[in-house]
Amino acid sequence: MITSRSQITVRYAETDMMGVVYHGSYLPWFEIGRTTLLREQGLPYRELEAEGFLLPVLEVTARYLRPARYDDTITIVTTLREKPTLRILLEYELFNGDTLIATGKTLHAFIDRQGRPVRPPPRFATRMNEAFRA
């Protein structure tokens, strides 16, 4: 299992007329968590793309438990529970302080620039083998 933590501060533009974070604003936060986890594993998404490996979102779920508001500091906990193969499933927990405010999951597939499914690059597979062996 691999876990990563990142933080964001809620921007005014991410809130709605009720003064709470708009539901669609959570998905970019998941992306922050996902790219941070990959970067911390020595696998920056930018480099994967440059090598011709893309990870489109196949599925996304989000469950909103408590509202977040402008200027709150949100901690994004991203977890990879299973070693990826052709697909990668990431789980997210968003906290405002100690309070869990949302959870979610994203499922991705490795594809090439022509949209064909591919195996992850060798360095990705090697890094995941190391991480899941530890």
PDB file of C-alpha atoms in Angstrom:
ATOM      1  CA  MET A   1       0.000   0.000   0.000  1.00  0.00           C
ATOM      2  CA  ILE A   2       1.237   3.486  -0.862  1.00  0.00           C
ATOM      3  CA  THR A   3      -0.139   6.615   0.798  1.00  0.00           C
ATOM      4  CA  SER A   4       0.513  10.254   0.044  1.00  0.00           C
ATOM      5  CA  ARG A   5      -0.603  13.476   1.721  1.00  0.00           C
ATOM      6  CA  SER A   6      -0.986  16.895   0.166  1.00  0.00           C
ATOM      7  CA  GLN A   7      -2.708  20.092   1.221  1.00  0.00           C
ATOM      8  CA  ILE A   8      -4.664  22.792  -0.528  1.00  0.00           C
ATOM      9  CA  THR A   9      -6.324  25.968   0.667  1.00  0.00           C
ATOM     10  CA  VAL A  10      -9.866  26.426  -0.631  1.00  0.00           C
ATOM     11  CA  ARG A  11      -9.985  29.295  -3.113  1.00  0.00           C
ATOM     12  CA  TYR A  12     -12.975  31.618  -3.330  1.00  0.00           C
ATOM     13  CA  ALA A  13     -13.583  30.521  -6.945  1.00  0.00           C
ATOM     14  CA  GLU A  14     -14.125  26.935  -5.723  1.00  0.00           C
ATOM     15  CA  THR A  15     -17.197  27.898  -3.673  1.00  0.00           C
ATOM     16  CA  ASP A  16     -20.807  28.315  -4.746  1.00  0.00           C
ATOM     17  CA  MET A  17     -23.542  30.795  -3.814  1.00  0.00           C
ATOM     18  CA  MET A  18     -24.192  28.885  -0.586  1.00  0.00           C
ATOM     19  CA  GLY A  19     -20.620  29.622   0.505  1.00  0.00           C
ATOM     20  CA  VAL A  20     -19.509  25.996   0.372  1.00  0.00           C
ATOM     21  CA  VAL A  21     -17.165  24.239  -2.022  1.00  0.00           C
ATOM     22  CA  TYR A  22     -18.930  23.380  -5.278  1.00  0.00           C
ATOM     23  CA  HIS A  23     -19.139  19.603  -5.774  1.00  0.00           C
ATOM     24  CA  GLY A  24     -17.150  19.704  -9.032  1.00  0.00           C
ATOM     25  CA  SER A  25     -14.216  21.366  -7.261  1.00  0.00           C
ATOM     26  CA  TYR A  26     -13.354  18.125  -5.481  1.00  0.00           C
ATOM     27  CA  LEU A  27     -12.236  16.345  -8.659  1.00  0.00           C
ATOM     28  CA  PRO A  28      -9.227  18.635  -9.250  1.00  0.00           C
ATOM     29  CA  TRP A  29      -8.285  17.980  -5.613  1.00  0.00           C
ATOM     30  CA  PHE A  30      -8.282  14.247  -6.382  1.00  0.00           C
ATOM     31  CA  GLU A  31      -5.973  15.040  -9.297  1.00  0.00           C
ATOM     32  CA  ILE A  32      -3.627  16.940  -6.973  1.00  0.00           C
ATOM     33  CA  GLY A  33      -3.513  13.895  -4.712  1.00  0.00           C
ATOM     34  CA  ARG A  34      -2.938  11.513  -7.607  1.00  0.00           C
ATOM     35  CA  THR A  35      -0.129  13.512  -9.214  1.00  0.00           C
ATOM     36  CA  THR A  36       1.522  14.092  -5.833  1.00  0.00           C
ATOM     37  CA  LEU A  37       1.509  10.352  -5.079  1.00  0.00           C
ATOM     38  CA  LEU A  38       3.096   9.568  -8.445  1.00  0.00           C
ATOM     39  CA  ARG A  39       5.689  12.342  -8.056  1.00  0.00           C
ATOM     40  CA  GLU A  40       6.633  11.101  -4.579  1.00  0.00           C
ATOM     41  CA  GLN A  41       7.225   7.661  -6.094  1.00  0.00           C
ATOM     42  CA  GLY A  42       9.650   9.158  -8.624  1.00  0.00           C
ATOM     43  CA  LEU A  43       7.066   8.902 -11.401  1.00  0.00           C
ATOM     44  CA  PRO A  44       5.987  12.452 -12.284  1.00  0.00           C
ATOM     45  CA  TYR A  45       2.938  12.340 -14.535  1.00  0.00           C
ATOM     46  CA  ARG A  46       4.541  14.862 -16.875  1.00  0.00           C
ATOM     47  CA  GLU A  47       7.378  12.395 -17.549  1.00  0.00           C
ATOM     48  CA  LEU A  48       4.977   9.490 -18.086  1.00  0.00           C
ATOM     49  CA  GLU A  49       3.104  11.576 -20.676  1.00  0.00           C
ATOM     50  CA  ALA A  50       6.374  12.624 -22.346  1.00  0.00           C
ATOM     51  CA  GLU A  51       7.217   8.920 -22.673  1.00  0.00           C
ATOM     52  CA  GLY A  52       3.859   8.316 -24.389  1.00  0.00           C
ATOM     53  CA  PHE A  53       1.955   6.784 -21.464  1.00  0.00           C
ATOM     54  CA  LEU A  54      -1.388   8.360 -20.595  1.00  0.00           C
ATOM     55  CA  LEU A  55      -3.710   7.610 -17.659  1.00  0.00           C
ATOM     56  CA  PRO A  56      -7.245   8.746 -18.508  1.00  0.00           C
ATOM     57  CA  VAL A  57      -9.946   8.519 -15.868  1.00  0.00           C
ATOM     58  CA  LEU A  58     -12.316   5.615 -16.570  1.00  0.00           C
ATOM     59  CA  GLU A  59     -14.470   6.012 -13.465  1.00  0.00           C
ATOM     60  CA  VAL A  60     -14.767   8.493 -10.638  1.00  0.00           C
ATOM     61  CA  THR A  61     -16.852   8.407  -7.482  1.00  0.00           C
ATOM     62  CA  ALA A  62     -17.142  10.996  -4.766  1.00  0.00           C
ATOM     63  CA  ARG A  63     -19.025  11.021  -1.493  1.00  0.00           C
ATOM     64  CA  TYR A  64     -19.538  14.350   0.242  1.00  0.00           C
ATOM     65  CA  LEU A  65     -19.797  14.065   4.020  1.00  0.00           C
ATOM     66  CA  ARG A  66     -19.283  17.613   5.329  1.00  0.00           C
ATOM     67  CA  PRO A  67     -18.962  20.972   3.580  1.00  0.00           C
ATOM     68  CA  ALA A  68     -15.687  22.780   3.032  1.00  0.00           C
ATOM     69  CA  ARG A  69     -15.607  26.575   2.860  1.00  0.00           C
ATOM     70  CA  TYR A  70     -13.441  29.347   1.499  1.00  0.00           C
ATOM     71  CA  ASP A  71      -9.943  29.487   3.052  1.00  0.00           C
ATOM     72  CA  ASP A  72     -10.223  26.076   4.758  1.00  0.00           C
ATOM     73  CA  THR A  73      -7.037  24.011   4.642  1.00  0.00           C
ATOM     74  CA  ILE A  74      -7.849  20.608   3.192  1.00  0.00           C
ATOM     75  CA  THR A  75      -5.584  17.579   3.536  1.00  0.00           C
ATOM     76  CA  ILE A  76      -5.816  15.120   0.652  1.00  0.00           C
ATOM     77  CA  VAL A  77      -4.844  11.566   1.594  1.00  0.00           C
ATOM     78  CA  THR A  78      -4.348   9.444  -1.522  1.00  0.00           C
ATOM     79  CA  THR A  79      -3.970   5.680  -1.246  1.00  0.00           C
ATOM     80  CA  LEU A  80      -2.965   3.024  -3.738  1.00  0.00           C
ATOM     81  CA  ARG A  81      -3.988  -0.256  -2.062  1.00  0.00           C
ATOM     82  CA  GLU A  82      -3.202  -2.718  -4.848  1.00  0.00           C
ATOM     83  CA  LYS A  83      -0.282  -2.962  -7.229  1.00  0.00           C
ATOM     84  CA  PRO A  84      -1.430  -1.590 -10.600  1.00  0.00           C
ATOM     85  CA  THR A  85      -1.469  -3.703 -13.733  1.00  0.00           C
ATOM     86  CA  LEU A  86      -3.138  -2.264 -16.837  1.00  0.00           C
ATOM     87  CA  ARG A  87      -5.381  -0.240 -14.551  1.00  0.00           C
ATOM     88  CA  ILE A  88      -4.739   1.785 -11.442  1.00  0.00           C
ATOM     89  CA  LEU A  89      -7.318   2.427  -8.694  1.00  0.00           C
ATOM     90  CA  LEU A  90      -6.701   5.317  -6.305  1.00  0.00           C
ATOM     91  CA  GLU A  91      -8.677   6.172  -3.177  1.00  0.00           C
ATOM     92  CA  TYR A  92      -8.995   9.614  -1.633  1.00  0.00           C
ATOM     93  CA  GLU A  93      -9.899  10.924   1.796  1.00  0.00           C
ATOM     94  CA  LEU A  94     -10.253  14.671   2.263  1.00  0.00           C
ATOM     95  CA  PHE A  95      -9.923  16.146   5.733  1.00  0.00           C
ATOM     96  CA  ASN A  96     -10.608  19.583   7.157  1.00  0.00           C
ATOM     97  CA  GLY A  97      -8.496  19.382  10.282  1.00  0.00           C
ATOM     98  CA  ASP A  98      -9.401  16.028  11.830  1.00  0.00           C
ATOM     99  CA  THR A  99     -12.828  15.902  10.176  1.00  0.00           C
ATOM    100  CA  LEU A 100     -13.322  13.626   7.176  1.00  0.00           C
ATOM    101  CA  ILE A 101     -15.291  15.717   4.677  1.00  0.00           C
ATOM    102  CA  ALA A 102     -15.237  13.605   1.500  1.00  0.00           C
ATOM    103  CA  THR A 103     -14.065  10.319   0.046  1.00  0.00           C
ATOM    104  CA  GLY A 104     -13.591   9.205  -3.518  1.00  0.00           C
ATOM    105  CA  LYS A 105     -12.016   6.839  -6.000  1.00  0.00           C
ATOM    106  CA  THR A 106     -10.644   7.131  -9.504  1.00  0.00           C
ATOM    107  CA  LEU A 107      -9.944   4.267 -11.877  1.00  0.00           C
ATOM    108  CA  HIS A 108      -7.436   4.842 -14.688  1.00  0.00           C
ATOM    109  CA  ALA A 109      -6.084   2.787 -17.583  1.00  0.00           C
ATOM    110  CA  PHE A 110      -2.698   3.002 -19.237  1.00  0.00           C
ATOM    111  CA  ILE A 111      -3.050   3.919 -22.914  1.00  0.00           C
ATOM    112  CA  ASP A 112      -0.735   5.121 -25.650  1.00  0.00           C
ATOM    113  CA  ARG A 113      -1.200   8.310 -27.688  1.00  0.00           C
ATOM    114  CA  GLN A 114      -3.440   6.428 -30.132  1.00  0.00           C
ATOM    115  CA  GLY A 115      -5.773   5.448 -27.286  1.00  0.00           C
ATOM    116  CA  ARG A 116      -4.759   1.792 -27.213  1.00  0.00           C
ATOM    117  CA  PRO A 117      -4.407  -0.030 -23.876  1.00  0.00           C
ATOM    118  CA  VAL A 118      -0.762  -0.652 -22.975  1.00  0.00           C
ATOM    119  CA  ARG A 119       1.246  -2.026 -20.100  1.00  0.00           C
ATOM    120  CA  PRO A 120       2.800   0.574 -17.815  1.00  0.00           C
ATOM    121  CA  PRO A 121       6.364   1.608 -18.625  1.00  0.00           C
ATOM    122  CA  PRO A 122       9.041  -0.677 -17.174  1.00  0.00           C
ATOM    123  CA  ARG A 123      10.238   1.916 -14.650  1.00  0.00           C
ATOM    124  CA  PHE A 124       6.660   2.295 -13.373  1.00  0.00           C
ATOM    125  CA  ALA A 125       6.306  -1.470 -12.938  1.00  0.00           C
ATOM    126  CA  THR A 126       9.718  -1.689 -11.234  1.00  0.00           C
ATOM    127  CA  ARG A 127       8.849   1.109  -8.803  1.00  0.00           C
ATOM    128  CA  MET A 128       5.476  -0.442  -7.960  1.00  0.00           C
ATOM    129  CA  ASN A 129       7.093  -3.843  -7.380  1.00  0.00           C
ATOM    130  CA  GLU A 130       9.556  -2.202  -4.970  1.00  0.00           C
ATOM    131  CA  ALA A 131       6.846  -0.250  -3.154  1.00  0.00           C
ATOM    132  CA  PHE A 132       4.533  -3.222  -2.714  1.00  0.00           C
ATOM    133  CA  ARG A 133       7.337  -5.530  -1.611  1.00  0.00           C
ATOM    134  CA  ALA A 134       8.390  -3.176   1.199  1.00  0.00           C
TER     135      ALA A 134
END
